[in-house]
CSV table of C-alpha atoms in Angstrom, one decimal:
chain,number,residue,atom,x,y,z
A,72,MET,CA,0.0,0.0,0.0
A,73,THR,CA,1.2,3.5,-0.7
A,74,ALA,CA,0.9,4.4,3.0
A,75,ALA,CA,3.7,2.0,3.7
A,76,LEU,CA,6.1,3.5,1.2
A,77,THR,CA,9.7,3.7,2.5
A,78,THR,CA,13.1,4.7,1.1
A,79,HIS,CA,16.6,3.4,1.5
A,80,LEU,CA,18.1,6.7,0.4
A,81,GLY,CA,20.1,8.7,2.9
A,82,PRO,CA,22.8,11.4,3.3
A,83,ALA,CA,25.4,9.0,1.9
A,84,ASP,CA,23.6,9.0,-1.4
A,85,VAL,CA,23.8,12.8,-1.5
A,86,GLU,CA,27.5,12.6,-0.7
A,87,ALA,CA,28.1,10.1,-3.5
A,88,ALA,CA,26.2,12.4,-5.9
A,89,ALA,CA,28.3,15.4,-4.9
A,90,GLY,CA,31.4,13.5,-5.8
A,91,ARG,CA,30.0,12.3,-9.1
A,92,ILE,CA,28.7,15.6,-10.4
A,93,ALA,CA,31.5,17.9,-9.1
A,94,GLY,CA,32.9,18.5,-12.6
A,95,GLN,CA,29.5,19.3,-14.1
A,96,VAL,CA,27.9,21.7,-11.6
A,97,ARG,CA,28.7,24.9,-9.8
A,98,HIS,CA,28.8,25.2,-6.1
A,99,THR,CA,26.4,28.2,-6.1
A,100,PRO,CA,26.7,31.0,-3.6
A,101,LEU,CA,24.5,32.2,-0.8
A,102,LEU,CA,23.6,35.7,-1.6
A,103,PRO,CA,22.5,38.5,0.8
A,104,GLY,CA,18.8,38.2,1.1
A,105,LEU,CA,15.9,40.2,2.3
A,106,PRO,CA,14.5,41.0,5.7
A,107,ALA,CA,10.8,40.3,6.2
A,108,PRO,CA,8.6,43.4,6.3
A,109,GLY,CA,8.8,45.0,9.8
A,110,ARG,CA,11.7,42.8,10.8
A,111,ARG,CA,14.6,44.8,9.5
A,112,ARG,CA,16.0,45.4,13.0
A,113,ARG,CA,14.9,42.3,14.7
A,114,GLY,CA,17.5,39.8,13.7
A,115,TRP,CA,15.5,37.9,11.0
A,116,GLY,CA,18.2,37.1,8.4
A,117,LEU,CA,17.5,35.5,5.0
A,118,LEU,CA,20.0,34.3,2.5
A,119,LEU,CA,19.3,33.2,-1.1
A,120,LYS,CA,20.7,30.0,-2.4
A,121,ALA,CA,21.5,31.1,-6.0
A,122,GLU,CA,20.6,28.1,-8.1
A,123,HIS,CA,19.6,30.6,-10.9
A,124,LEU,CA,23.3,30.8,-11.4
A,125,GLN,CA,23.6,27.1,-12.0
A,126,HIS,CA,24.7,25.6,-15.3
A,127,SER,CA,21.5,25.4,-17.5
A,128,GLY,CA,19.8,28.1,-15.3
A,129,SER,CA,18.4,25.9,-12.6
A,130,PHE,CA,19.0,23.3,-9.9
A,131,LYS,CA,17.9,20.6,-12.3
A,132,MET,CA,21.4,20.3,-13.6
A,133,ARG,CA,22.4,18.5,-10.4
A,134,GLY,CA,19.9,15.6,-10.6
A,135,ALA,CA,20.3,15.3,-14.3
A,136,ALA,CA,24.1,15.1,-14.1
A,137,ASN,CA,23.9,12.4,-11.3
A,138,ALA,CA,21.5,10.3,-13.4
A,139,VAL,CA,23.3,10.6,-16.7
A,140,LEU,CA,26.8,10.0,-15.3
A,141,ALA,CA,25.7,7.0,-13.1
A,142,LEU,CA,23.6,5.3,-15.8
A,143,GLY,CA,25.9,5.7,-18.8
A,144,ALA,CA,22.9,5.4,-21.1
A,145,ARG,CA,23.2,6.2,-24.8
A,146,GLU,CA,19.6,7.2,-25.2
A,147,ILE,CA,17.4,9.0,-22.7
A,148,VAL,CA,13.7,9.9,-22.5
A,149,THR,CA,12.2,12.3,-20.0
A,150,GLY,CA,9.0,14.2,-19.2
A,151,SER,CA,9.7,17.8,-18.3
A,152,SER,CA,8.1,21.2,-18.0
A,153,GLY,CA,11.4,22.6,-19.4
A,154,ASN,CA,14.3,23.0,-17.0
A,155,HIS,CA,15.0,19.3,-16.5
A,156,GLY,CA,14.9,18.8,-20.3
A,157,ILE,CA,17.3,21.7,-20.8
A,158,ALA,CA,19.7,20.3,-18.2
A,159,LEU,CA,19.7,16.8,-19.8
A,160,ALA,CA,20.1,18.2,-23.3
A,161,ARG,CA,23.0,20.4,-22.2
A,162,LEU,CA,24.7,17.4,-20.6
A,163,ALA,CA,24.0,14.9,-23.3
A,164,ALA,CA,25.4,16.5,-26.4
A,165,PRO,CA,29.1,16.5,-25.4
A,166,LEU,CA,28.6,12.8,-24.2
A,167,GLY,CA,27.0,11.7,-27.5
A,168,VAL,CA,23.8,10.8,-25.7
A,169,ARG,CA,20.5,11.2,-27.5
A,170,VAL,CA,17.7,12.9,-25.4
A,171,THR,CA,14.0,13.1,-26.1
A,172,VAL,CA,12.0,15.4,-23.9
A,173,VAL,CA,8.2,15.1,-23.6
A,174,LEU,CA,6.4,18.3,-22.7
A,175,ALA,CA,2.7,18.9,-21.9
A,176,GLU,CA,0.7,21.6,-23.5
A,177,GLY,CA,1.3,25.0,-22.0
A,178,ALA,CA,5.1,24.4,-21.8
A,179,SER,CA,7.2,27.5,-22.4
A,180,PRO,CA,7.9,27.8,-26.2
A,181,ALA,CA,11.3,29.4,-25.3
A,182,LYS,CA,12.3,26.3,-23.2
A,183,ILE,CA,11.2,24.0,-26.1
A,184,THR,CA,13.4,26.0,-28.5
A,185,LEU,CA,16.4,25.9,-26.2
A,186,ILE,CA,16.1,22.2,-25.7
A,187,ARG,CA,16.2,21.8,-29.5
A,188,ALA,CA,19.0,24.3,-29.8
A,189,LEU,CA,21.0,22.1,-27.4
A,190,GLY,CA,20.4,19.1,-29.6
A,191,GLY,CA,17.5,17.5,-27.8
A,192,GLN,CA,14.4,16.2,-29.5
A,193,THR,CA,11.0,17.3,-28.2
A,194,VAL,CA,7.6,15.8,-28.2
A,195,SER,CA,4.4,17.7,-27.2
A,196,VAL,CA,1.4,16.0,-25.8
A,197,PRO,CA,-2.1,17.3,-24.9
A,198,GLY,CA,-3.2,17.3,-21.3
A,199,GLY,CA,-1.1,17.9,-18.1
A,200,VAL,CA,1.8,16.5,-16.3
A,201,ALA,CA,0.2,13.0,-15.9
A,202,GLU,CA,-0.3,12.7,-19.6
A,203,ARG,CA,3.3,13.9,-20.2
A,204,GLU,CA,4.8,11.3,-17.9
A,205,SER,CA,2.6,8.5,-19.4
A,206,ARG,CA,3.9,9.3,-22.9
A,207,ALA,CA,7.5,9.5,-21.6
A,208,ARG,CA,7.2,6.0,-20.2
A,209,GLU,CA,5.6,4.7,-23.4
A,210,LEU,CA,8.4,6.2,-25.5
A,211,ALA,CA,11.1,4.6,-23.3
A,212,ARG,CA,9.4,1.2,-23.7
A,213,GLU,CA,9.0,1.7,-27.5
A,214,THR,CA,12.6,2.8,-28.1
A,215,GLY,CA,14.5,1.0,-25.4
A,216,ALA,CA,15.8,4.4,-24.1
A,217,VAL,CA,16.4,4.9,-20.4
A,218,LEU,CA,13.7,6.9,-18.6
A,219,VAL,CA,15.2,9.7,-16.4
A,220,PRO,CA,12.2,11.3,-14.7
A,221,SER,CA,12.4,15.0,-13.6
A,222,SER,CA,11.9,14.1,-9.9
A,223,ASP,CA,10.6,10.6,-9.3
A,224,ASP,CA,14.0,8.9,-9.5
A,225,GLU,CA,16.5,8.0,-6.8
A,226,LEU,CA,19.6,9.3,-8.7
A,227,VAL,CA,17.8,12.6,-9.5
A,228,VAL,CA,16.7,13.1,-5.9
A,229,ALA,CA,20.2,12.4,-4.6
A,230,GLY,CA,21.6,14.9,-7.1
A,231,GLN,CA,19.2,17.6,-6.0
A,232,GLY,CA,20.1,16.9,-2.4
A,233,THR,CA,23.5,18.5,-3.1
A,234,VAL,CA,21.8,21.9,-2.9
A,235,GLY,CA,20.9,21.2,0.7
A,236,ARG,CA,24.4,19.8,1.3
A,237,GLU,CA,26.0,23.0,0.1
A,238,ILE,CA,23.7,25.2,2.2
A,239,LEU,CA,24.5,23.3,5.4
A,240,ALA,CA,28.2,23.4,4.7
A,241,ASP,CA,28.3,27.1,3.9
A,242,ALA,CA,25.9,28.2,6.6
A,243,PRO,CA,25.8,25.5,9.3
A,244,ASP,CA,23.9,27.8,11.6
A,245,THR,CA,20.9,27.9,9.2
A,246,GLU,CA,17.7,27.3,11.2
A,247,THR,CA,15.2,27.1,8.3
A,248,VAL,CA,15.4,26.2,4.6
A,249,TYR,CA,12.6,27.1,2.3
A,250,VAL,CA,12.3,24.8,-0.7
A,251,PRO,CA,10.0,25.0,-3.7
A,252,ALA,CA,7.9,21.8,-4.2
A,253,GLY,CA,6.7,20.6,-7.6
A,254,GLY,CA,7.4,17.0,-8.3
A,255,GLY,CA,9.3,17.0,-5.0
A,256,GLY,CA,12.8,16.1,-6.2
A,257,LEU,CA,14.4,19.1,-4.7
A,258,LEU,CA,12.4,19.1,-1.5
A,259,ALA,CA,13.2,15.4,-1.0
A,260,GLY,CA,16.8,15.9,-1.8
A,261,VAL,CA,17.1,18.7,0.8
A,262,CYS,CA,15.3,16.5,3.3
A,263,LEU,CA,17.9,13.8,2.7
A,264,ALA,CA,20.8,16.2,3.1
A,265,ALA,CA,19.2,17.5,6.3
A,266,ARG,CA,18.2,14.1,7.8
A,267,ASP,CA,20.7,14.3,10.6
A,268,HIS,CA,20.7,18.1,11.0
A,269,PRO,CA,18.3,20.1,13.2
A,270,VAL,CA,17.5,22.6,10.5
A,271,ARG,CA,13.8,23.1,9.7
A,272,VAL,CA,12.9,22.1,6.2
A,273,VAL,CA,9.8,23.9,4.8
A,274,GLY,CA,8.3,23.1,1.4
A,275,VAL,CA,6.5,25.8,-0.5
A,276,GLU,CA,3.8,24.9,-3.0
A,277,PRO,CA,1.7,27.1,-5.3
A,278,ALA,CA,-1.8,27.4,-3.8
A,279,GLY,CA,-3.3,26.0,-7.0
A,280,THR,CA,-1.3,22.7,-6.9
A,281,PRO,CA,-0.8,21.6,-3.3
A,282,ARG,CA,-0.2,18.0,-4.1
A,283,TYR,CA,2.2,17.4,-1.1
A,284,ALA,CA,0.0,19.1,1.4
A,285,ARG,CA,-3.1,17.1,0.2
A,286,SER,CA,-1.1,13.8,0.1
A,287,LEU,CA,0.4,14.2,3.5
A,288,ALA,CA,-3.0,15.0,4.9
A,289,ALA,CA,-4.5,11.9,3.3
A,290,GLY,CA,-1.6,9.7,4.4
A,291,ARG,CA,-0.8,8.6,0.8
A,292,PRO,CA,0.1,10.1,-2.6
A,293,VAL,CA,-3.1,11.6,-4.1
A,294,ARG,CA,-3.5,12.8,-7.7
A,295,LEU,CA,-4.9,16.3,-8.3
A,296,ALA,CA,-6.6,17.5,-11.4
A,297,PRO,CA,-4.4,19.6,-13.6
A,298,GLY,CA,-3.9,23.0,-11.9
A,299,ASP,CA,-2.9,26.4,-13.2
A,300,THR,CA,-0.1,28.5,-11.7
A,301,VAL,CA,2.3,31.2,-12.9
A,302,ALA,CA,5.0,28.8,-11.6
A,303,ASP,CA,5.1,26.6,-14.7
A,304,GLY,CA,7.7,24.3,-13.3
A,305,LEU,CA,5.6,23.4,-10.2
A,306,ARG,CA,2.4,22.1,-11.9
A,307,GLY,CA,2.9,18.4,-10.8
A,308,GLN,CA,-0.4,16.6,-10.1
A,309,GLN,CA,0.8,13.8,-7.9
A,310,PRO,CA,3.9,13.1,-5.6
A,311,GLY,CA,6.4,10.7,-6.9
A,312,LEU,CA,6.9,7.3,-5.2
A,313,VAL,CA,10.5,8.1,-4.6
A,314,PRO,CA,10.2,11.7,-3.1
A,315,TYR,CA,7.0,11.1,-1.1
A,316,PRO,CA,8.3,8.9,1.8
A,317,ILE,CA,11.4,11.1,2.1
A,318,ILE,CA,9.3,14.2,2.4
A,319,ARG,CA,6.7,12.6,4.6
A,320,ASP,CA,9.3,11.5,7.1
A,321,ARG,CA,11.4,14.7,7.3
A,322,VAL,CA,9.7,17.8,6.1
A,323,ASP,CA,8.7,20.2,9.0
A,324,ASP,CA,6.1,22.2,7.3
A,325,LEU,CA,4.4,23.0,4.0
A,326,ILE,CA,3.3,26.5,2.9
A,327,ALA,CA,1.0,27.4,0.0
A,328,VAL,CA,1.5,30.7,-1.8
A,329,SER,CA,-0.7,32.5,-4.3
A,330,ASP,CA,0.3,33.6,-7.7
A,331,SER,CA,0.3,37.2,-6.6
A,332,GLU,CA,2.7,36.4,-3.8
A,333,ILE,CA,5.0,34.5,-6.3
A,334,LEU,CA,5.0,37.5,-8.7
A,335,ALA,CA,5.7,39.9,-5.8
A,336,ALA,CA,8.7,37.7,-4.9
A,337,VAL,CA,9.9,37.8,-8.5
A,338,ALA,CA,9.7,41.6,-8.5
A,339,LEU,CA,11.4,41.8,-5.1
A,340,LEU,CA,14.3,39.6,-6.4
A,341,ARG,CA,14.6,41.7,-9.6
A,342,ARG,CA,15.0,44.8,-7.5
A,343,ARG,CA,17.9,43.1,-5.8
A,344,GLY,CA,19.5,42.2,-9.1
A,345,VAL,CA,18.3,38.6,-9.1
A,346,GLU,CA,16.5,37.4,-12.3
A,347,ALA,CA,14.3,34.5,-11.2
A,348,GLU,CA,11.5,32.8,-13.1
A,349,PRO,CA,8.3,32.5,-11.2
A,350,SER,CA,9.0,28.9,-10.1
A,351,GLY,CA,12.4,30.1,-8.9
A,352,ALA,CA,10.8,32.7,-6.6
A,353,VAL,CA,8.3,30.4,-4.9
A,354,ALA,CA,10.6,29.6,-1.9
A,355,LEU,CA,11.1,33.3,-1.2
A,356,ALA,CA,7.4,33.9,-1.4
A,357,GLY,CA,7.0,31.2,1.3
A,358,ALA,CA,9.7,32.7,3.5
A,359,LEU,CA,8.0,36.1,3.3
A,360,ARG,CA,4.7,34.6,4.1
A,361,ALA,CA,6.1,32.8,7.1
A,362,GLY,CA,7.9,35.9,8.3
A,363,ARG,CA,9.7,34.2,11.2
A,364,ASP,CA,11.0,36.3,14.1
A,365,GLY,CA,14.8,35.8,14.5
A,366,GLY,CA,17.0,33.1,13.2
A,367,ARG,CA,19.0,32.4,10.0
A,368,ALA,CA,17.0,31.2,7.1
A,369,VAL,CA,17.7,30.3,3.5
A,370,ALA,CA,15.4,30.4,0.5
A,371,ILE,CA,16.4,28.5,-2.6
A,372,VAL,CA,16.1,30.5,-5.8
A,373,SER,CA,15.7,27.4,-7.9
A,374,GLY,CA,15.8,28.8,-11.4
A,375,GLY,CA,16.4,31.8,-13.5
A,376,ASN,CA,15.2,30.7,-17.0
A,377,THR,CA,13.3,33.9,-17.7
A,378,THR,CA,12.3,34.7,-21.2
A,379,ALA,CA,15.2,37.1,-21.5
A,380,ALA,CA,17.7,34.5,-20.3
A,381,LEU,CA,16.3,31.8,-22.5
A,382,THR,CA,16.4,34.1,-25.6
A,383,ALA,CA,20.0,34.9,-24.9
A,384,ALA,CA,20.9,31.2,-24.5
A,385,ILE,CA,19.1,30.2,-27.7
A,386,THR,CA,20.9,32.9,-29.6
A,387,SER,CA,24.2,31.7,-28.2
A,388,TYR,CA,23.7,28.1,-28.9
A,389,THR,CA,22.2,28.5,-32.4
A,390,SER,CA,25.0,30.7,-33.5
A,391,HIS,CA,27.6,28.1,-32.4
A,392,THR,CA,25.8,24.8,-32.8
A,393,PRO,CA,25.3,23.8,-36.5
A,394,TYR,CA,22.9,20.9,-35.8
A,395,SER,CA,20.5,22.9,-33.7
A,396,SER,CA,18.5,24.3,-36.7
A,397,HIS,CA,17.2,20.8,-37.7
A,398,THR,CA,16.6,19.1,-34.3
A,399,PRO,CA,13.0,17.8,-34.6
A,400,HIS,CA,9.9,18.7,-32.6
A,401,THR,CA,6.8,16.6,-32.9
A,402,SER,CA,3.3,16.6,-31.5
A,403,TYR,CA,1.7,13.5,-30.1
A,404,THR,CA,-2.0,12.8,-30.0
A,405,PRO,CA,-3.1,9.5,-28.4
A,406,HIS,CA,-4.4,7.1,-31.2
A,407,ALA,CA,-3.6,9.5,-34.2
A,408,SER,CA,6.0,15.2,-31.0
A,409,HIS,CA,22.7,30.2,-20.0
A,410,THR,CA,24.7,32.6,-19.2
A,411,SER,CA,27.9,31.6,-17.4
A,412,TYR,CA,28.8,33.1,-14.0
A,413,ALA,CA,31.9,32.6,-11.9
A,414,ALA,CA,30.1,31.8,-8.7
A,415,HIS,CA,31.9,31.0,-5.5
A,416,PRO,CA,30.3,30.0,-2.2
A,417,HIS,CA,30.0,32.8,0.4
A,418,ARG,CA,27.6,34.0,2.9
A,419,GLU,CA,26.7,37.5,4.2
A,420,ASP,CA,24.8,38.5,7.2
A,421,LEU,CA,21.6,40.4,6.8
A,422,SER,CA,19.8,42.1,9.7
């Protein structure tokens, strides 16, 4: 029964992932953050884990790299809202690995274009995340390719856990980490990294897609109807079987934030010189909603693939990659297809 789901993953898997992916990812910095309204002089400090500066523009590079390097596959299929597909395509081309990315309707056209510019093939399907994942599984069976899910995979979760590992290494006095929750790979990974640490782990979900809050309340993974949110990377309908027990056993709290709160967080980050996509600003929106008195906190800025950043990346890759102009995109109907930064870890106090 799903209520009895367990996991054998632990901090050692995160450590193994960190060693495996060291040559493929950046150790992103902790940036000075933002005081909560009314707490500027009351000791509430917030740092930002800058995964928008990661290779491929998001934390997804970590889990993708851990899976690709561990599996050694020559052909990979995945379902993605965009960032996981971008990460896989960026990794795969130099390794000679063929990648096919299945995307649901409503996926960012710019993300689809960048995946193709990086050499990946894309397939569009009607429906939501559930239909996307179903088609990805079918394609893997039909072609013999290895399926690398965007979150529901042990190697992917362990790779995402290196975000939490870096936070706790760079700021060991952190009391709370705010983590965006979509499919749950990042949240589960941070939970693994923090398993033996007293830090509070708080997942933040869009109010329109609270799949983890609903599932934990029900005591089992539950599937939601397709939801709409400005955070396009967090539209998952059901917790994965790998992330769910990890999150169930370790997360301290879950917070839901509205689209208006997410967009306010995006604007706030932009004023601080941080260009985050809406999904990347969800953790900050949760931190601001929580508004804790006192204590060190970290909010993960999980992605920076804004339209401007994607356009710049597409221009860069298409001007230097001759095969990109003819990489196929198809549509599927059932029964009828970044900028580099020299980032170094640091932390700064904010009061």
